[in-house]
PDB file of N, CA and C in Angstrom:
ATOM      1  N   MET X 309     125.042 154.673  93.572  1.00  0.00           N
ATOM      2  CA  MET X 309     124.091 153.678  94.063  1.00  0.00           C
ATOM      3  C   MET X 309     124.898 152.450  94.519  1.00  0.00           C
ATOM      4  N   THR X 310     124.590 151.972  95.679  1.00  0.00           N
ATOM      5  CA  THR X 310     125.249 150.795  96.269  1.00  0.00           C
ATOM      6  C   THR X 310     124.688 149.535  95.591  1.00  0.00           C
ATOM      7  N   LYS X 311     125.610 148.733  95.156  1.00  0.00           N
ATOM      8  CA  LYS X 311     125.215 147.449  94.530  1.00  0.00           C
ATOM      9  C   LYS X 311     125.107 146.393  95.594  1.00  0.00           C
ATOM     10  N   LEU X 312     123.962 145.749  95.686  1.00  0.00           N
ATOM     11  CA  LEU X 312     123.774 144.706  96.672  1.00  0.00           C
ATOM     12  C   LEU X 312     124.297 143.357  96.156  1.00  0.00           C
ATOM     13  N   ALA X 313     124.893 142.612  97.047  1.00  0.00           N
ATOM     14  CA  ALA X 313     125.375 141.285  96.713  1.00  0.00           C
ATOM     15  C   ALA X 313     124.183 140.352  96.539  1.00  0.00           C
ATOM     16  N   PRO X 314     124.237 139.410  95.585  1.00  0.00           N
ATOM     17  CA  PRO X 314     123.100 138.472  95.437  1.00  0.00           C
ATOM     18  C   PRO X 314     122.937 137.620  96.700  1.00  0.00           C
ATOM     19  N   ILE X 315     121.719 137.301  97.007  1.00  0.00           N
ATOM     20  CA  ILE X 315     121.441 136.436  98.138  1.00  0.00           C
ATOM     21  C   ILE X 315     121.639 135.011  97.718  1.00  0.00           C
ATOM     22  N   GLN X 316     122.378 134.271  98.472  1.00  0.00           N
ATOM     23  CA  GLN X 316     122.524 132.839  98.218  1.00  0.00           C
ATOM     24  C   GLN X 316     121.357 132.123  98.828  1.00  0.00           C
ATOM     25  N   PRO X 317     120.701 131.236  98.103  1.00  0.00           N
ATOM     26  CA  PRO X 317     119.518 130.529  98.642  1.00  0.00           C
ATOM     27  C   PRO X 317     119.759 129.880 100.003  1.00  0.00           C
ATOM     28  N   GLU X 318     120.940 129.285 100.178  1.00  0.00           N
ATOM     29  CA  GLU X 318     121.247 128.571 101.426  1.00  0.00           C
ATOM     30  C   GLU X 318     121.298 129.538 102.590  1.00  0.00           C
ATOM     31  N   SER X 319     121.696 130.803 102.350  1.00  0.00           N
ATOM     32  CA  SER X 319     121.837 131.782 103.415  1.00  0.00           C
ATOM     33  C   SER X 319     120.480 132.195 104.015  1.00  0.00           C
ATOM     34  N   ILE X 320     119.385 131.878 103.296  1.00  0.00           N
ATOM     35  CA  ILE X 320     118.051 132.209 103.830  1.00  0.00           C
ATOM     36  C   ILE X 320     117.269 130.917 104.105  1.00  0.00           C
ATOM     37  N   GLY X 321     117.975 129.823 104.243  1.00  0.00           N
ATOM     38  CA  GLY X 321     117.365 128.560 104.631  1.00  0.00           C
ATOM     39  C   GLY X 321     116.791 127.752 103.501  1.00  0.00           C
ATOM     40  N   MET X 322     117.059 128.135 102.258  1.00  0.00           N
ATOM     41  CA  MET X 322     116.577 127.328 101.117  1.00  0.00           C
ATOM     42  C   MET X 322     117.525 126.157 100.862  1.00  0.00           C
ATOM     43  N   ILE X 323     116.991 124.969 100.914  1.00  0.00           N
ATOM     44  CA  ILE X 323     117.799 123.793 100.671  1.00  0.00           C
ATOM     45  C   ILE X 323     117.184 123.125  99.433  1.00  0.00           C
ATOM     46  N   PRO X 324     117.997 122.849  98.416  1.00  0.00           N
ATOM     47  CA  PRO X 324     117.431 122.264  97.201  1.00  0.00           C
ATOM     48  C   PRO X 324     116.923 120.852  97.455  1.00  0.00           C
ATOM     49  N   PRO X 325     115.820 120.497  96.821  1.00  0.00           N
ATOM     50  CA  PRO X 325     115.373 119.105  96.924  1.00  0.00           C
ATOM     51  C   PRO X 325     116.304 118.190  96.127  1.00  0.00           C
ATOM     52  N   LYS X 326     116.381 116.957  96.540  1.00  0.00           N
ATOM     53  CA  LYS X 326     117.115 115.973  95.756  1.00  0.00           C
ATOM     54  C   LYS X 326     116.313 115.808  94.459  1.00  0.00           C
ATOM     55  N   PRO X 327     116.991 115.536  93.348  1.00  0.00           N
ATOM     56  CA  PRO X 327     116.264 115.387  92.081  1.00  0.00           C
ATOM     57  C   PRO X 327     115.162 114.339  92.130  1.00  0.00           C
ATOM     58  N   GLY X 328     115.429 113.200  92.785  1.00  0.00           N
ATOM     59  CA  GLY X 328     114.408 112.146  92.863  1.00  0.00           C
ATOM     60  C   GLY X 328     113.160 112.627  93.618  1.00  0.00           C
ATOM     61  N   GLU X 329     113.388 113.348  94.683  1.00  0.00           N
ATOM     62  CA  GLU X 329     112.281 113.908  95.496  1.00  0.00           C
ATOM     63  C   GLU X 329     111.448 114.863  94.631  1.00  0.00           C
ATOM     64  N   PHE X 330     112.097 115.742  93.923  1.00  0.00           N
ATOM     65  CA  PHE X 330     111.424 116.722  93.047  1.00  0.00           C
ATOM     66  C   PHE X 330     110.630 115.975  91.970  1.00  0.00           C
ATOM     67  N   ILE X 331     111.233 115.018  91.328  1.00  0.00           N
ATOM     68  CA  ILE X 331     110.582 114.276  90.259  1.00  0.00           C
ATOM     69  C   ILE X 331     109.350 113.519  90.774  1.00  0.00           C
ATOM     70  N   ARG X 332     109.513 112.960  91.989  1.00  0.00           N
ATOM     71  CA  ARG X 332     108.424 112.205  92.598  1.00  0.00           C
ATOM     72  C   ARG X 332     107.258 113.104  92.936  1.00  0.00           C
ATOM     73  N   GLU X 333     107.581 114.252  93.667  1.00  0.00           N
ATOM     74  CA  GLU X 333     106.520 115.126  94.171  1.00  0.00           C
ATOM     75  C   GLU X 333     105.909 116.075  93.149  1.00  0.00           C
ATOM     76  N   VAL X 334     106.699 116.468  92.125  1.00  0.00           N
ATOM     77  CA  VAL X 334     106.240 117.486  91.176  1.00  0.00           C
ATOM     78  C   VAL X 334     105.769 116.846  89.862  1.00  0.00           C
ATOM     79  N   ILE X 335     106.290 115.681  89.527  1.00  0.00           N
ATOM     80  CA  ILE X 335     105.953 115.090  88.226  1.00  0.00           C
ATOM     81  C   ILE X 335     105.134 113.807  88.373  1.00  0.00           C
ATOM     82  N   VAL X 336     105.669 112.835  89.096  1.00  0.00           N
ATOM     83  CA  VAL X 336     105.047 111.523  89.152  1.00  0.00           C
ATOM     84  C   VAL X 336     103.749 111.525  89.914  1.00  0.00           C
ATOM     85  N   GLU X 337     103.772 111.993  91.179  1.00  0.00           N
ATOM     86  CA  GLU X 337     102.540 111.936  91.984  1.00  0.00           C
ATOM     87  C   GLU X 337     101.402 112.737  91.378  1.00  0.00           C
ATOM     88  N   PRO X 338     101.651 113.966  90.904  1.00  0.00           N
ATOM     89  CA  PRO X 338     100.527 114.727  90.291  1.00  0.00           C
ATOM     90  C   PRO X 338      99.977 114.106  89.023  1.00  0.00           C
ATOM     91  N   SER X 339     100.796 113.262  88.339  1.00  0.00           N
ATOM     92  CA  SER X 339     100.352 112.645  87.066  1.00  0.00           C
ATOM     93  C   SER X 339      99.211 111.655  87.319  1.00  0.00           C
ATOM     94  N   GLY X 340      99.117 111.110  88.543  1.00  0.00           N
ATOM     95  CA  GLY X 340      98.095 110.131  88.844  1.00  0.00           C
ATOM     96  C   GLY X 340      98.454 108.744  88.317  1.00  0.00           C
ATOM     97  N   MET X 341      99.588 108.589  87.711  1.00  0.00           N
ATOM     98  CA  MET X 341     100.014 107.297  87.189  1.00  0.00           C
ATOM     99  C   MET X 341     100.803 106.541  88.254  1.00  0.00           C
ATOM    100  N   THR X 342     100.785 105.225  88.140  1.00  0.00           N
ATOM    101  CA  THR X 342     101.591 104.421  89.008  1.00  0.00           C
ATOM    102  C   THR X 342     103.035 104.518  88.567  1.00  0.00           C
ATOM    103  N   GLN X 343     103.935 104.089  89.437  1.00  0.00           N
ATOM    104  CA  GLN X 343     105.383 104.068  89.069  1.00  0.00           C
ATOM    105  C   GLN X 343     105.572 103.141  87.855  1.00  0.00           C
ATOM    106  N   GLN X 344     104.830 102.039  87.801  1.00  0.00           N
ATOM    107  CA  GLN X 344     104.981 101.158  86.636  1.00  0.00           C
ATOM    108  C   GLN X 344     104.553 101.832  85.346  1.00  0.00           C
ATOM    109  N   GLU X 345     103.410 102.590  85.407  1.00  0.00           N
ATOM    110  CA  GLU X 345     102.957 103.284  84.217  1.00  0.00           C
ATOM    111  C   GLU X 345     103.973 104.339  83.780  1.00  0.00           C
ATOM    112  N   VAL X 346     104.508 105.075  84.743  1.00  0.00           N
ATOM    113  CA  VAL X 346     105.508 106.109  84.422  1.00  0.00           C
ATOM    114  C   VAL X 346     106.752 105.456  83.823  1.00  0.00           C
ATOM    115  N   ALA X 347     107.217 104.385  84.470  1.00  0.00           N
ATOM    116  CA  ALA X 347     108.397 103.653  83.970  1.00  0.00           C
ATOM    117  C   ALA X 347     108.199 103.182  82.545  1.00  0.00           C
ATOM    118  N   ASN X 348     106.979 102.656  82.264  1.00  0.00           N
ATOM    119  CA  ASN X 348     106.699 102.174  80.890  1.00  0.00           C
ATOM    120  C   ASN X 348     106.770 103.337  79.905  1.00  0.00           C
ATOM    121  N   ARG X 349     106.194 104.478  80.247  1.00  0.00           N
ATOM    122  CA  ARG X 349     106.225 105.643  79.383  1.00  0.00           C
ATOM    123  C   ARG X 349     107.669 106.113  79.123  1.00  0.00           C
ATOM    124  N   LEU X 350     108.531 106.003  80.175  1.00  0.00           N
ATOM    125  CA  LEU X 350     109.911 106.447  80.074  1.00  0.00           C
ATOM    126  C   LEU X 350     110.788 105.437  79.377  1.00  0.00           C
ATOM    127  N   GLY X 351     110.302 104.213  79.265  1.00  0.00           N
ATOM    128  CA  GLY X 351     111.087 103.130  78.649  1.00  0.00           C
ATOM    129  C   GLY X 351     112.155 102.620  79.559  1.00  0.00           C
ATOM    130  N   VAL X 352     111.879 102.606  80.893  1.00  0.00           N
ATOM    131  CA  VAL X 352     112.815 102.072  81.877  1.00  0.00           C
ATOM    132  C   VAL X 352     112.118 101.091  82.785  1.00  0.00           C
ATOM    133  N   SER X 353     112.870 100.350  83.571  1.00  0.00           N
ATOM    134  CA  SER X 353     112.205  99.393  84.489  1.00  0.00           C
ATOM    135  C   SER X 353     111.583 100.177  85.667  1.00  0.00           C
ATOM    136  N   ARG X 354     110.621  99.553  86.304  1.00  0.00           N
ATOM    137  CA  ARG X 354     110.000 100.152  87.498  1.00  0.00           C
ATOM    138  C   ARG X 354     111.056 100.302  88.583  1.00  0.00           C
ATOM    139  N   GLN X 355     111.974  99.335  88.704  1.00  0.00           N
ATOM    140  CA  GLN X 355     113.011  99.413  89.705  1.00  0.00           C
ATOM    141  C   GLN X 355     113.955 100.594  89.457  1.00  0.00           C
ATOM    142  N   ALA X 356     114.318 100.827  88.194  1.00  0.00           N
ATOM    143  CA  ALA X 356     115.189 101.941  87.867  1.00  0.00           C
ATOM    144  C   ALA X 356     114.504 103.278  88.265  1.00  0.00           C
ATOM    145  N   LEU X 357     113.252 103.395  87.952  1.00  0.00           N
ATOM    146  CA  LEU X 357     112.513 104.607  88.306  1.00  0.00           C
ATOM    147  C   LEU X 357     112.411 104.720  89.821  1.00  0.00           C
ATOM    148  N   SER X 358     112.045 103.659  90.490  1.00  0.00           N
ATOM    149  CA  SER X 358     111.928 103.679  91.962  1.00  0.00           C
ATOM    150  C   SER X 358     113.215 104.083  92.613  1.00  0.00           C
ATOM    151  N   ASN X 359     114.350 103.562  92.098  1.00  0.00           N
ATOM    152  CA  ASN X 359     115.667 103.915  92.663  1.00  0.00           C
ATOM    153  C   ASN X 359     115.916 105.424  92.508  1.00  0.00           C
ATOM    154  N   LEU X 360     115.573 105.996  91.376  1.00  0.00           N
ATOM    155  CA  LEU X 360     115.709 107.431  91.171  1.00  0.00           C
ATOM    156  C   LEU X 360     114.821 108.219  92.106  1.00  0.00           C
ATOM    157  N   LEU X 361     113.559 107.834  92.213  1.00  0.00           N
ATOM    158  CA  LEU X 361     112.588 108.580  93.026  1.00  0.00           C
ATOM    159  C   LEU X 361     112.916 108.542  94.501  1.00  0.00           C
ATOM    160  N   HIS X 362     113.624 107.514  94.946  1.00  0.00           N
ATOM    161  CA  HIS X 362     113.983 107.355  96.373  1.00  0.00           C
ATOM    162  C   HIS X 362     115.459 107.588  96.611  1.00  0.00           C
ATOM    163  N   ASP X 363     116.084 108.333  95.698  1.00  0.00           N
ATOM    164  CA  ASP X 363     117.487 108.751  95.822  1.00  0.00           C
ATOM    165  C   ASP X 363     118.461 107.619  96.043  1.00  0.00           C
ATOM    166  N   LYS X 364     118.193 106.480  95.454  1.00  0.00           N
ATOM    167  CA  LYS X 364     119.124 105.344  95.479  1.00  0.00           C
ATOM    168  C   LYS X 364     119.925 105.268  94.160  1.00  0.00           C
ATOM    169  N   ALA X 365     119.538 106.157  93.232  1.00  0.00           N
ATOM    170  CA  ALA X 365     120.253 106.265  91.953  1.00  0.00           C
ATOM    171  C   ALA X 365     120.337 107.735  91.559  1.00  0.00           C
ATOM    172  N   GLU X 366     121.399 108.098  90.858  1.00  0.00           N
ATOM    173  CA  GLU X 366     121.565 109.474  90.411  1.00  0.00           C
ATOM    174  C   GLU X 366     120.731 109.763  89.170  1.00  0.00           C
ATOM    175  N   LEU X 367     120.308 111.008  89.016  1.00  0.00           N
ATOM    176  CA  LEU X 367     119.688 111.454  87.801  1.00  0.00           C
ATOM    177  C   LEU X 367     120.761 111.546  86.740  1.00  0.00           C
ATOM    178  N   THR X 368     120.611 110.854  85.639  1.00  0.00           N
ATOM    179  CA  THR X 368     121.580 110.913  84.537  1.00  0.00           C
ATOM    180  C   THR X 368     121.053 111.823  83.417  1.00  0.00           C
ATOM    181  N   PRO X 369     121.928 112.312  82.572  1.00  0.00           N
ATOM    182  CA  PRO X 369     121.450 113.101  81.432  1.00  0.00           C
ATOM    183  C   PRO X 369     120.434 112.312  80.553  1.00  0.00           C
ATOM    184  N   ARG X 370     120.674 111.014  80.424  1.00  0.00           N
ATOM    185  CA  ARG X 370     119.755 110.181  79.615  1.00  0.00           C
ATOM    186  C   ARG X 370     118.348 110.135  80.243  1.00  0.00           C
ATOM    187  N   MET X 371     118.305 109.940  81.573  1.00  0.00           N
ATOM    188  CA  MET X 371     117.012 109.906  82.263  1.00  0.00           C
ATOM    189  C   MET X 371     116.340 111.273  82.204  1.00  0.00           C
ATOM    190  N   ALA X 372     117.140 112.315  82.370  1.00  0.00           N
ATOM    191  CA  ALA X 372     116.589 113.691  82.294  1.00  0.00           C
ATOM    192  C   ALA X 372     115.957 113.938  80.921  1.00  0.00           C
ATOM    193  N   ALA X 373     116.647 113.447  79.866  1.00  0.00           N
ATOM    194  CA  ALA X 373     116.121 113.600  78.496  1.00  0.00           C
ATOM    195  C   ALA X 373     114.834 112.811  78.339  1.00  0.00           C
ATOM    196  N   ARG X 374     114.760 111.603  78.904  1.00  0.00           N
ATOM    197  CA  ARG X 374     113.529 110.822  78.832  1.00  0.00           C
ATOM    198  C   ARG X 374     112.357 111.542  79.507  1.00  0.00           C
ATOM    199  N   ILE X 375     112.653 112.122  80.690  1.00  0.00           N
ATOM    200  CA  ILE X 375     111.621 112.845  81.421  1.00  0.00           C
ATOM    201  C   ILE X 375     111.150 114.057  80.629  1.00  0.00           C
ATOM    202  N   GLU X 376     112.094 114.751  79.978  1.00  0.00           N
ATOM    203  CA  GLU X 376     111.726 115.881  79.134  1.00  0.00           C
ATOM    204  C   GLU X 376     110.817 115.454  77.998  1.00  0.00           C
ATOM    205  N   MET X 377     111.155 114.373  77.345  1.00  0.00           N
ATOM    206  CA  MET X 377     110.350 113.899  76.185  1.00  0.00           C
ATOM    207  C   MET X 377     108.929 113.512  76.636  1.00  0.00           C
ATOM    208  N   VAL X 378     108.776 112.919  77.792  1.00  0.00           N
ATOM    209  CA  VAL X 378     107.495 112.420  78.224  1.00  0.00           C
ATOM    210  C   VAL X 378     106.654 113.497  78.966  1.00  0.00           C
ATOM    211  N   PHE X 379     107.329 114.247  79.903  1.00  0.00           N
ATOM    212  CA  PHE X 379     106.600 115.171  80.764  1.00  0.00           C
ATOM    213  C   PHE X 379     106.825 116.645  80.377  1.00  0.00           C
ATOM    214  N   ARG X 380     107.687 116.887  79.428  1.00  0.00           N
ATOM    215  CA  ARG X 380     107.958 118.291  78.955  1.00  0.00           C
ATOM    216  C   ARG X 380     108.532 119.170  80.051  1.00  0.00           C
ATOM    217  N   ILE X 381     109.247 118.593  80.986  1.00  0.00           N
ATOM    218  CA  ILE X 381     110.068 119.341  81.950  1.00  0.00           C
ATOM    219  C   ILE X 381     111.474 119.341  81.395  1.00  0.00           C
ATOM    220  N   LYS X 382     112.063 120.475  81.178  1.00  0.00           N
ATOM    221  CA  LYS X 382     113.347 120.566  80.534  1.00  0.00           C
ATOM    222  C   LYS X 382     114.407 119.736  81.259  1.00  0.00           C
ATOM    223  N   ALA X 383     115.161 118.949  80.492  1.00  0.00           N
ATOM    224  CA  ALA X 383     116.249 118.162  81.053  1.00  0.00           C
ATOM    225  C   ALA X 383     117.289 119.097  81.717  1.00  0.00           C
ATOM    226  N   GLU X 384     117.525 120.243  81.112  1.00  0.00           N
ATOM    227  CA  GLU X 384     118.474 121.195  81.619  1.00  0.00           C
ATOM    228  C   GLU X 384     118.038 121.653  83.039  1.00  0.00           C
ATOM    229  N   THR X 385     116.760 121.874  83.239  1.00  0.00           N
ATOM    230  CA  THR X 385     116.252 122.303  84.551  1.00  0.00           C
ATOM    231  C   THR X 385     116.510 121.212  85.582  1.00  0.00           C
ATOM    232  N   LEU X 386     116.236 119.993  85.213  1.00  0.00           N
ATOM    233  CA  LEU X 386     116.441 118.845  86.173  1.00  0.00           C
ATOM    234  C   LEU X 386     117.939 118.701  86.474  1.00  0.00           C
ATOM    235  N   LEU X 387     118.775 118.870  85.491  1.00  0.00           N
ATOM    236  CA  LEU X 387     120.196 118.690  85.743  1.00  0.00           C
ATOM    237  C   LEU X 387     120.796 119.910  86.507  1.00  0.00           C
ATOM    238  N   ARG X 388     120.239 121.067  86.321  1.00  0.00           N
ATOM    239  CA  ARG X 388     120.687 122.212  87.152  1.00  0.00           C
ATOM    240  C   ARG X 388     120.264 122.005  88.607  1.00  0.00           C
ATOM    241  N   LEU X 389     119.048 121.452  88.795  1.00  0.00           N
ATOM    242  CA  LEU X 389     118.609 121.146  90.180  1.00  0.00           C
ATOM    243  C   LEU X 389     119.547 120.113  90.822  1.00  0.00           C
ATOM    244  N   LYS X 390     119.959 119.132  90.036  1.00  0.00           N
ATOM    245  CA  LYS X 390     120.922 118.130  90.536  1.00  0.00           C
ATOM    246  C   LYS X 390     122.251 118.780  90.928  1.00  0.00           C
ATOM    247  N   ALA X 391     122.736 119.682  90.048  1.00  0.00           N
ATOM    248  CA  ALA X 391     123.984 120.360  90.333  1.00  0.00           C
ATOM    249  C   ALA X 391     123.890 121.205  91.559  1.00  0.00           C
ATOM    250  N   TRP X 392     122.788 121.908  91.760  1.00  0.00           N
ATOM    251  CA  TRP X 392     122.569 122.704  92.964  1.00  0.00           C
ATOM    252  C   TRP X 392     122.545 121.831  94.213  1.00  0.00           C
ATOM    253  N   SER X 393     121.838 120.715  94.103  1.00  0.00           N
ATOM    254  CA  SER X 393     121.772 119.777  95.237  1.00  0.00           C
ATOM    255  C   SER X 393     123.150 119.218  95.554  1.00  0.00           C
ATOM    256  N   ASP X 394     123.912 118.842  94.506  1.00  0.00           N
ATOM    257  CA  ASP X 394     125.250 118.279  94.706  1.00  0.00           C
ATOM    258  C   ASP X 394     126.178 119.321  95.318  1.00  0.00           C
ATOM    259  N   ALA X 395     126.105 120.568  94.847  1.00  0.00           N
ATOM    260  CA  ALA X 395     126.949 121.645  95.380  1.00  0.00           C
ATOM    261  C   ALA X 395     126.645 121.929  96.830  1.00  0.00           C
ATOM    262  N   THR X 396     125.369 121.872  97.160  1.00  0.00           N
ATOM    263  CA  THR X 396     124.948 122.108  98.552  1.00  0.00           C
ATOM    264  C   THR X 396     125.482 120.995  99.460  1.00  0.00           C
ATOM    265  N   GLU X 397     125.431 119.746  98.984  1.00  0.00           N
ATOM    266  CA  GLU X 397     125.940 118.616  99.747  1.00  0.00           C
ATOM    267  C   GLU X 397     127.448 118.728  99.917  1.00  0.00           C
ATOM    268  N   ALA X 398     128.172 119.119  98.858  1.00  0.00           N
ATOM    269  CA  ALA X 398     129.610 119.276  98.986  1.00  0.00           C
ATOM    270  C   ALA X 398     129.967 120.338 100.021  1.00  0.00           C
ATOM    271  N   LYS X 399     129.237 121.414 100.041  1.00  0.00           N
ATOM    272  CA  LYS X 399     129.462 122.466 101.020  1.00  0.00           C
ATOM    273  C   LYS X 399     129.206 121.962 102.457  1.00  0.00           C
ATOM    274  N   ARG X 400     128.106 121.184 102.603  1.00  0.00           N
ATOM    275  CA  ARG X 400     127.804 120.632 103.910  1.00  0.00           C
ATOM    276  C   ARG X 400     128.932 119.734 104.360  1.00  0.00           C
ATOM    277  N   ILE X 401     129.457 118.910 103.503  1.00  0.00           N
ATOM    278  CA  ILE X 401     130.531 117.993 103.868  1.00  0.00           C
ATOM    279  C   ILE X 401     131.777 118.786 104.279  1.00  0.00           C
ATOM    280  N   LYS X 402     132.120 119.792 103.446  1.00  0.00           N
ATOM    281  CA  LYS X 402     133.307 120.606 103.721  1.00  0.00           C
ATOM    282  C   LYS X 402     133.148 121.339 105.070  1.00  0.00           C
ATOM    283  N   ASP X 403     132.003 121.889 105.297  1.00  0.00           N
ATOM    284  CA  ASP X 403     131.762 122.658 106.529  1.00  0.00           C
ATOM    285  C   ASP X 403     131.639 121.759 107.785  1.00  0.00           C
ATOM    286  N   SER X 404     131.371 120.479 107.570  1.00  0.00           N
ATOM    287  CA  SER X 404     131.172 119.575 108.714  1.00  0.00           C
ATOM    288  C   SER X 404     132.492 119.276 109.447  1.00  0.00           C
ATOM    289  N   GLY X 405     133.606 119.506 108.760  1.00  0.00           N
ATOM    290  CA  GLY X 405     134.878 119.217 109.352  1.00  0.00           C
ATOM    291  C   GLY X 405     135.366 117.794 109.142  1.00  0.00           C
ATOM    292  N   GLU X 406     134.561 116.972 108.478  1.00  0.00           N
ATOM    293  CA  GLU X 406     134.973 115.580 108.304  1.00  0.00           C
ATOM    294  C   GLU X 406     136.156 115.417 107.334  1.00  0.00           C
ATOM    295  N   LEU X 407     136.495 116.487 106.632  1.00  0.00           N
ATOM    296  CA  LEU X 407     137.637 116.418 105.677  1.00  0.00           C
ATOM    297  C   LEU X 407     138.822 117.259 106.173  1.00  0.00           C
ATOM    298  N   GLU X 408     138.787 117.701 107.411  1.00  0.00           N
ATOM    299  CA  GLU X 408     139.796 118.611 107.893  1.00  0.00           C
ATOM    300  C   GLU X 408     141.200 117.967 107.931  1.00  0.00           C
ATOM    301  N   SER X 409     141.321 116.670 107.865  1.00  0.00           N
ATOM    302  CA  SER X 409     142.630 116.017 107.851  1.00  0.00           C
ATOM    303  C   SER X 409     143.294 116.168 106.490  1.00  0.00           C
ATOM    304  N   LEU X 410     142.559 116.581 105.467  1.00  0.00           N
ATOM    305  CA  LEU X 410     143.126 116.756 104.135  1.00  0.00           C
ATOM    306  C   LEU X 410     143.895 118.091 104.085  1.00  0.00           C
ATOM    307  N   GLU X 411     145.071 118.044 103.427  1.00  0.00           N
ATOM    308  CA  GLU X 411     145.872 119.250 103.290  1.00  0.00           C
ATOM    309  C   GLU X 411     145.880 119.696 101.857  1.00  0.00           C
ATOM    310  N   PRO X 412     145.695 121.016 101.639  1.00  0.00           N
ATOM    311  CA  PRO X 412     145.722 121.510 100.242  1.00  0.00           C
ATOM    312  C   PRO X 412     147.127 121.446  99.656  1.00  0.00           C
ATOM    313  N   ILE X 413     147.173 121.293  98.377  1.00  0.00           N
ATOM    314  CA  ILE X 413     148.470 121.288  97.614  1.00  0.00           C
ATOM    315  C   ILE X 413     148.615 122.644  96.961  1.00  0.00           C
ATOM    316  N   ALA X 414     149.795 123.239  97.153  1.00  0.00           N
ATOM    317  CA  ALA X 414     150.062 124.511  96.489  1.00  0.00           C
ATOM    318  C   ALA X 414     150.319 124.226  95.003  1.00  0.00           C
ATOM    319  N   LEU X 415     149.550 124.899  94.178  1.00  0.00           N
ATOM    320  CA  LEU X 415     149.696 124.682  92.722  1.00  0.00           C
ATOM    321  C   LEU X 415     150.467 125.834  92.091  1.00  0.00           C
TER     322      LEU X 415
END
């Protein structure tokens, strides 16, 4: 039996959402709460939450843990989404050619 190689999500046009976008669209907006109400529940400032939701701040393990405690979305899931998004961005940068002046070091 021929073993098929796993399909990479990017190869079929799947692009991971940024963590802030995911949290905004899947958690905050459906909750019906304002950003201030969500921030209060999470124990953070409204500005800190807004920065996360609009990708002006990174998702940290601490914030992921807060979201898990309040909304019961696993912190590990959120951090894996962040890692997938970061890896996709790194590949885009590498493939863009903007780093082609860098030379690898033989180890």
